[in-house]
Short mmCIF file of C-alpha atoms in Angstrom, two decimals:
data_model
loop_
_atom_site.label_atom_id
_atom_site.label_comp_id
_atom_site.label_asym_id
_atom_site.label_seq_id
_atom_site.Cartn_x
_atom_site.Cartn_y
_atom_site.Cartn_z
CA MET Q 1 0.00 0.00 0.00
CA THR Q 2 1.35 3.40 -0.96
CA PHE Q 3 1.09 6.54 1.14
CA ASP Q 4 -1.62 7.90 -1.17
CA GLU Q 5 -3.72 4.73 -0.69
CA ALA Q 6 -3.57 4.83 3.13
CA GLN Q 7 -6.83 5.60 4.95
CA PRO Q 8 -6.93 7.88 8.00
CA VAL Q 9 -7.62 6.20 11.36
CA GLU Q 10 -10.71 7.69 12.95
CA ASN Q 11 -11.26 8.15 16.66
CA PRO Q 12 -13.71 5.35 17.74
CA ARG Q 13 -15.67 7.84 19.83
CA VAL Q 14 -16.14 10.10 16.80
CA VAL Q 15 -17.49 7.13 14.85
CA ALA Q 16 -19.85 6.15 17.71
CA ILE Q 17 -21.29 9.66 18.00
CA ARG Q 18 -21.75 9.94 14.23
CA ASN Q 19 -23.55 6.58 14.06
CA ALA Q 20 -25.79 7.48 17.01
CA THR Q 21 -26.94 10.76 15.46
CA VAL Q 22 -30.10 10.40 13.33
CA ARG Q 23 -32.74 12.63 11.79
CA ALA Q 24 -36.03 12.84 13.66
CA ARG Q 25 -37.89 11.42 10.65
CA ASP Q 26 -35.72 8.30 10.81
CA LEU Q 27 -36.46 7.58 14.48
CA HIS Q 28 -39.41 5.20 14.88
CA LEU Q 29 -41.41 3.85 17.80
CA ASP Q 30 -40.13 0.51 19.04
CA ARG Q 31 -43.17 -1.48 20.17
CA LYS Q 32 -41.09 -4.17 21.85
CA ILE Q 33 -41.43 -3.40 25.55
CA ASP Q 34 -38.07 -2.99 27.24
CA TYR Q 35 -38.26 -3.74 30.96
CA LEU Q 36 -36.89 -5.76 33.83
CA VAL Q 37 -40.06 -5.36 35.92
CA LYS Q 38 -42.91 -3.98 33.84
CA GLY Q 39 -43.91 -0.46 34.79
CA TRP Q 40 -41.21 -0.24 37.47
CA LEU Q 41 -37.69 -1.03 36.28
CA GLY Q 42 -36.06 -0.75 32.87
CA SER Q 43 -33.79 -3.51 31.58
CA GLU Q 44 -30.54 -1.52 31.50
CA ALA Q 45 -30.95 1.26 34.02
CA ILE Q 46 -30.10 2.35 37.56
CA SER Q 47 -32.63 2.48 40.39
CA MET Q 48 -32.71 3.14 44.10
CA ILE Q 49 -34.95 1.84 46.88
CA TYR Q 50 -34.67 3.96 50.00
CA GLY Q 51 -36.36 4.38 53.36
CA ASP Q 52 -35.83 4.54 57.10
CA SER Q 53 -34.04 1.78 58.98
CA ASN Q 54 -36.22 -1.32 59.46
CA CYS Q 55 -38.82 -0.18 56.92
CA GLY Q 56 -38.41 -3.40 54.93
CA LYS Q 57 -36.44 -2.03 51.96
CA SER Q 58 -33.89 -4.87 51.95
CA PHE Q 59 -36.63 -7.52 52.24
CA LEU Q 60 -38.40 -5.83 49.32
CA ALA Q 61 -35.20 -5.74 47.24
CA LEU Q 62 -34.47 -9.41 47.92
CA ASP Q 63 -38.04 -10.39 47.07
CA LEU Q 64 -37.79 -8.47 43.79
CA ALA Q 65 -34.44 -10.13 43.05
CA ALA Q 66 -35.90 -13.62 43.62
CA HIS Q 67 -38.79 -12.88 41.26
CA VAL Q 68 -36.44 -11.68 38.51
CA ALA Q 69 -34.25 -14.77 38.98
CA SER Q 70 -37.33 -16.98 38.61
CA GLY Q 71 -39.10 -14.90 35.95
CA GLN Q 72 -42.29 -14.82 38.02
CA PRO Q 73 -44.51 -11.71 38.33
CA TRP Q 74 -43.50 -9.41 41.18
CA ILE Q 75 -46.50 -8.02 43.11
CA GLY Q 76 -48.65 -8.25 39.98
CA HIS Q 77 -46.03 -6.92 37.54
CA ASN Q 78 -44.36 -9.10 34.90
CA ALA Q 79 -40.64 -9.68 35.35
CA HIS Q 80 -38.15 -10.78 32.71
CA LYS Q 81 -36.15 -13.77 33.89
CA GLY Q 82 -32.40 -13.41 34.27
CA LYS Q 83 -29.48 -14.06 36.57
CA VAL Q 84 -29.25 -11.79 39.60
CA LEU Q 85 -26.24 -10.79 41.70
CA TYR Q 86 -27.18 -9.58 45.18
CA ILE Q 87 -24.25 -7.81 46.87
CA ALA Q 88 -25.15 -8.18 50.54
CA SER Q 89 -22.63 -5.75 52.02
CA GLU Q 90 -24.92 -5.13 55.00
CA GLY Q 91 -25.79 -8.24 56.96
CA GLY Q 92 -23.85 -10.94 55.16
CA LYS Q 93 -24.52 -14.64 55.74
CA LYS Q 94 -25.96 -14.08 59.22
CA SER Q 95 -28.83 -12.02 57.85
CA TYR Q 96 -29.33 -13.55 54.44
CA GLY Q 97 -29.19 -17.22 55.44
CA PRO Q 98 -32.54 -16.96 57.26
CA ARG Q 99 -34.03 -14.74 54.55
CA ILE Q 100 -33.21 -17.24 51.81
CA ALA Q 101 -34.46 -20.11 54.01
CA ALA Q 102 -37.77 -18.24 54.42
CA LEU Q 103 -38.06 -17.75 50.65
CA ARG Q 104 -37.17 -21.39 50.02
CA GLY Q 105 -39.84 -22.64 52.40
CA ALA Q 106 -42.73 -20.25 51.82
CA LYS Q 107 -42.19 -19.28 48.18
CA SER Q 108 -40.91 -22.58 46.85
CA GLU Q 109 -42.28 -21.84 43.37
CA LEU Q 110 -39.58 -19.17 42.98
CA GLN Q 111 -36.87 -21.69 43.82
CA GLU Q 112 -38.34 -24.24 41.43
CA LYS Q 113 -38.48 -21.70 38.59
CA GLY Q 114 -34.80 -20.80 38.85
CA ALA Q 115 -34.13 -18.61 41.89
CA ALA Q 116 -32.19 -21.42 43.59
CA ASP Q 117 -29.55 -21.31 40.85
CA ASP Q 118 -29.91 -17.90 39.21
CA LEU Q 119 -29.95 -15.76 42.37
CA LEU Q 120 -26.34 -15.34 43.50
CA LEU Q 121 -25.38 -13.57 46.72
CA THR Q 122 -22.02 -11.98 47.52
CA LEU Q 123 -21.92 -12.22 51.31
CA ILE Q 124 -19.06 -9.84 52.07
CA GLN Q 125 -18.72 -6.08 52.17
CA VAL Q 126 -17.83 -4.73 48.73
CA GLU Q 127 -16.18 -1.31 48.42
CA LEU Q 128 -17.54 0.68 45.48
CA HIS Q 129 -15.83 3.98 46.19
CA GLY Q 130 -12.50 2.94 44.69
CA THR Q 131 -11.87 0.82 41.61
CA LYS Q 132 -10.27 -2.26 43.19
CA ASP Q 133 -13.50 -4.14 43.96
CA ILE Q 134 -15.13 -3.18 40.66
CA GLN Q 135 -12.23 -4.86 38.88
CA ALA Q 136 -12.39 -7.80 41.32
CA ILE Q 137 -16.09 -8.42 40.62
CA SER Q 138 -15.47 -8.48 36.86
CA THR Q 139 -12.53 -10.84 37.31
CA ALA Q 140 -14.33 -13.14 39.77
CA LEU Q 141 -17.51 -13.39 37.67
CA PRO Q 142 -16.36 -12.94 34.06
CA GLU Q 143 -18.64 -15.37 32.24
CA LEU Q 144 -21.95 -14.65 33.94
CA HIS Q 145 -24.60 -12.52 32.28
CA PHE Q 146 -26.61 -10.69 34.92
CA SER Q 147 -29.95 -8.99 34.33
CA LEU Q 148 -29.94 -7.37 37.77
CA ILE Q 149 -27.28 -6.42 40.31
CA VAL Q 150 -28.45 -5.26 43.75
CA VAL Q 151 -26.11 -3.20 45.96
CA ASP Q 152 -27.31 -3.41 49.57
CA THR Q 153 -26.60 -0.86 51.01
CA LEU Q 154 -24.94 2.27 49.63
CA ALA Q 155 -23.69 3.18 53.13
CA MET Q 156 -21.90 -0.16 53.49
CA SER Q 157 -20.57 -0.10 49.92
CA ILE Q 158 -19.09 3.39 49.66
CA GLY Q 159 -16.12 2.47 51.85
CA ALA Q 160 -14.00 5.43 52.91
CA GLY Q 161 -16.09 7.75 50.75
CA SER Q 162 -18.68 10.16 52.12
CA GLU Q 163 -22.29 10.08 50.93
CA ASN Q 164 -22.38 13.88 51.22
CA ASP Q 165 -19.19 14.63 49.27
CA SER Q 166 -19.75 15.42 45.59
CA ALA Q 167 -16.46 13.86 44.45
CA ASP Q 168 -16.96 10.68 46.49
CA MET Q 169 -20.53 10.25 45.28
CA ALA Q 170 -19.41 10.89 41.70
CA GLN Q 171 -16.87 8.06 42.02
CA PHE Q 172 -19.49 5.73 43.49
CA ILE Q 173 -21.90 6.54 40.65
CA LYS Q 174 -19.11 6.02 38.10
CA ASN Q 175 -18.52 2.53 39.51
CA ILE Q 176 -22.24 1.73 39.41
CA MET Q 177 -22.25 2.83 35.75
CA THR Q 178 -19.26 0.55 35.15
CA LEU Q 179 -21.15 -2.43 36.58
CA LYS Q 180 -24.19 -1.62 34.44
CA LYS Q 181 -22.08 -1.34 31.28
CA ARG Q 182 -19.93 -4.39 32.06
CA TYR Q 183 -22.92 -6.72 32.46
CA ASN Q 184 -25.49 -4.80 30.34
CA CYS Q 185 -27.85 -5.00 33.28
CA HIS Q 186 -30.00 -3.07 35.73
CA VAL Q 187 -28.32 -1.96 38.97
CA LEU Q 188 -30.52 -1.39 42.02
CA ILE Q 189 -29.09 0.49 45.03
CA VAL Q 190 -30.60 0.06 48.50
CA HIS Q 191 -30.20 3.26 50.50
CA HIS Q 192 -31.43 5.17 53.56
CA SER Q 193 -33.70 8.21 53.91
CA GLY Q 194 -32.19 11.50 55.01
CA LYS Q 195 -33.06 13.25 58.26
CA ASP Q 196 -35.51 15.44 56.34
CA ARG Q 197 -37.82 12.93 54.65
CA ALA Q 198 -39.14 15.61 52.32
CA LYS Q 199 -35.70 15.76 50.70
CA GLY Q 200 -35.69 12.03 49.92
CA ALA Q 201 -32.66 9.75 50.10
CA ARG Q 202 -29.62 10.57 52.19
CA GLY Q 203 -26.47 12.07 50.70
CA HIS Q 204 -25.41 14.22 47.77
CA SER Q 205 -28.08 15.22 45.25
CA SER Q 206 -26.01 13.85 42.34
CA LEU Q 207 -27.22 10.35 43.29
CA ARG Q 208 -30.86 11.23 42.62
CA ALA Q 209 -29.87 12.89 39.34
CA ALA Q 210 -28.06 9.73 38.23
CA VAL Q 211 -30.79 7.15 38.87
CA ASP Q 212 -33.57 6.36 36.41
CA THR Q 213 -36.00 5.12 39.06
CA GLU Q 214 -36.36 6.11 42.70
CA ILE Q 215 -38.63 4.16 45.07
CA GLU Q 216 -39.40 5.29 48.60
CA VAL Q 217 -40.57 2.80 51.25
CA LYS Q 218 -42.62 4.07 54.19
CA VAL Q 219 -44.20 2.26 57.14
CA GLU Q 220 -47.79 3.09 58.06
CA ALA Q 221 -48.93 0.93 60.98
CA SER Q 222 -48.59 -2.68 59.77
CA ILE Q 223 -48.62 -1.65 56.09
CA ARG Q 224 -45.56 -0.69 54.09
CA ILE Q 225 -45.97 1.48 51.00
CA ALA Q 226 -43.41 1.58 48.17
CA THR Q 227 -43.93 4.62 45.92
CA CYS Q 228 -42.14 5.72 42.74
CA LYS Q 229 -40.72 9.17 43.40
CA LYS Q 230 -38.88 9.37 40.08
CA GLN Q 231 -39.24 7.61 36.74
CA ARG Q 232 -37.17 8.76 33.79
CA ASP Q 233 -39.05 6.79 31.12
CA MET Q 234 -42.12 5.30 32.82
CA GLU Q 235 -45.21 6.49 34.64
CA ASN Q 236 -44.32 8.11 37.94
CA GLY Q 237 -46.22 8.07 41.24
CA LYS Q 238 -47.28 4.42 41.28
CA SER Q 239 -47.46 2.64 44.65
CA ILE Q 240 -47.58 -0.91 45.96
CA ALA Q 241 -48.53 -2.00 49.46
CA PHE Q 242 -46.95 -4.92 51.28
CA THR Q 243 -46.52 -6.46 54.69
CA LEU Q 244 -43.68 -8.41 56.27
CA ARG Q 245 -44.94 -11.78 57.47
CA VAL Q 246 -42.88 -13.43 60.18
CA VAL Q 247 -41.79 -16.95 59.19
CA ASP Q 248 -40.86 -19.63 61.73
CA LEU Q 249 -37.65 -21.41 60.71
CA GLY Q 250 -37.42 -23.83 63.60
CA HIS Q 251 -34.86 -23.69 66.42
CA ASP Q 252 -31.15 -23.08 66.78
CA ASP Q 253 -28.64 -25.36 68.50
CA GLU Q 254 -29.71 -23.95 71.88
CA ASP Q 255 -33.39 -24.57 71.13
CA ASP Q 256 -34.26 -20.88 70.67
CA PRO Q 257 -36.61 -19.99 67.79
CA ILE Q 258 -35.23 -18.75 64.46
CA THR Q 259 -37.43 -16.41 62.43
CA SER Q 260 -37.25 -14.25 59.33
CA CYS Q 261 -39.72 -12.24 57.24
CA LEU Q 262 -41.36 -12.52 53.85
CA VAL Q 263 -42.83 -9.82 51.64
CA GLU Q 264 -46.53 -10.29 50.97
CA GLN Q 265 -48.73 -8.00 48.89
CA ALA Q 266 -51.28 -6.11 51.01
CA ASN Q 267 -54.80 -6.05 49.59
CA ILE Q 268 -55.76 -2.45 50.32
CA ASP Q 269 -57.25 0.37 48.26
CA LEU Q 270 -54.18 2.57 47.79
CA ASP Q 271 -56.19 5.55 46.52
CA SER Q 272 -58.36 5.55 49.65
CA HIS Q 273 -55.29 5.01 51.78
CA LYS Q 274 -53.59 8.06 50.25
CA ASN Q 275 -56.69 10.22 50.78
CA GLN Q 276 -56.88 9.19 54.43
CA ALA Q 277 -53.20 10.05 54.87
CA LEU Q 278 -53.88 13.53 53.50
#
């Protein structure tokens, strides 16, 4: 090849931007519904479930994860089946052993449909403020194709970083984006409410800006209400009601009872419930 025949090497990013830029008349409606949980979570997006301590947010996240792993409808909403990675940085084996045992016993249909094999739990604290553990996850689980990764909780996964610092939160969000891109999946973050509930989740506002879906969990007597506070591409403001049913798991080696909880849909009129709350 002569010098005159040589072709210039283009920047790959320039090519990607050019190929992604189209005329409005050439952009058409795609009628294939793209979701992980219909009406709630997109297939390749970032979401956050937040609420006060002991409101049931982790139980709700685990229940959702088990339904995705089994492909069974979650509280009346279709779920696309796929492998799930649940990063249990808060609680570990001590907390999640009983929770999985409760699911296995009382919701055996989820186990039979795939949750037993396709729901994976990482039962150590993972640090998502730096880059070391992000690289370690990719190296440890290179061949798996996840549909959903749950990070429970942000507080126990941000390591030495501060939830309130803009630079630290930016690094955490960057790592969440890396997970999403690496596995082409949805990433769900379990987080805590701030001191002022009206301001939503705790920490720097850049977190709320980054997520596609934000779900707040509140406790009202024995009923727990999960409400969409933000939806980038779906209907906002939807709510579901659930309870936490105590499950007896037998006795420990000192003959004391072992219990855990299960999420169960609450059959209440949410519109009437909202009006009463007002």
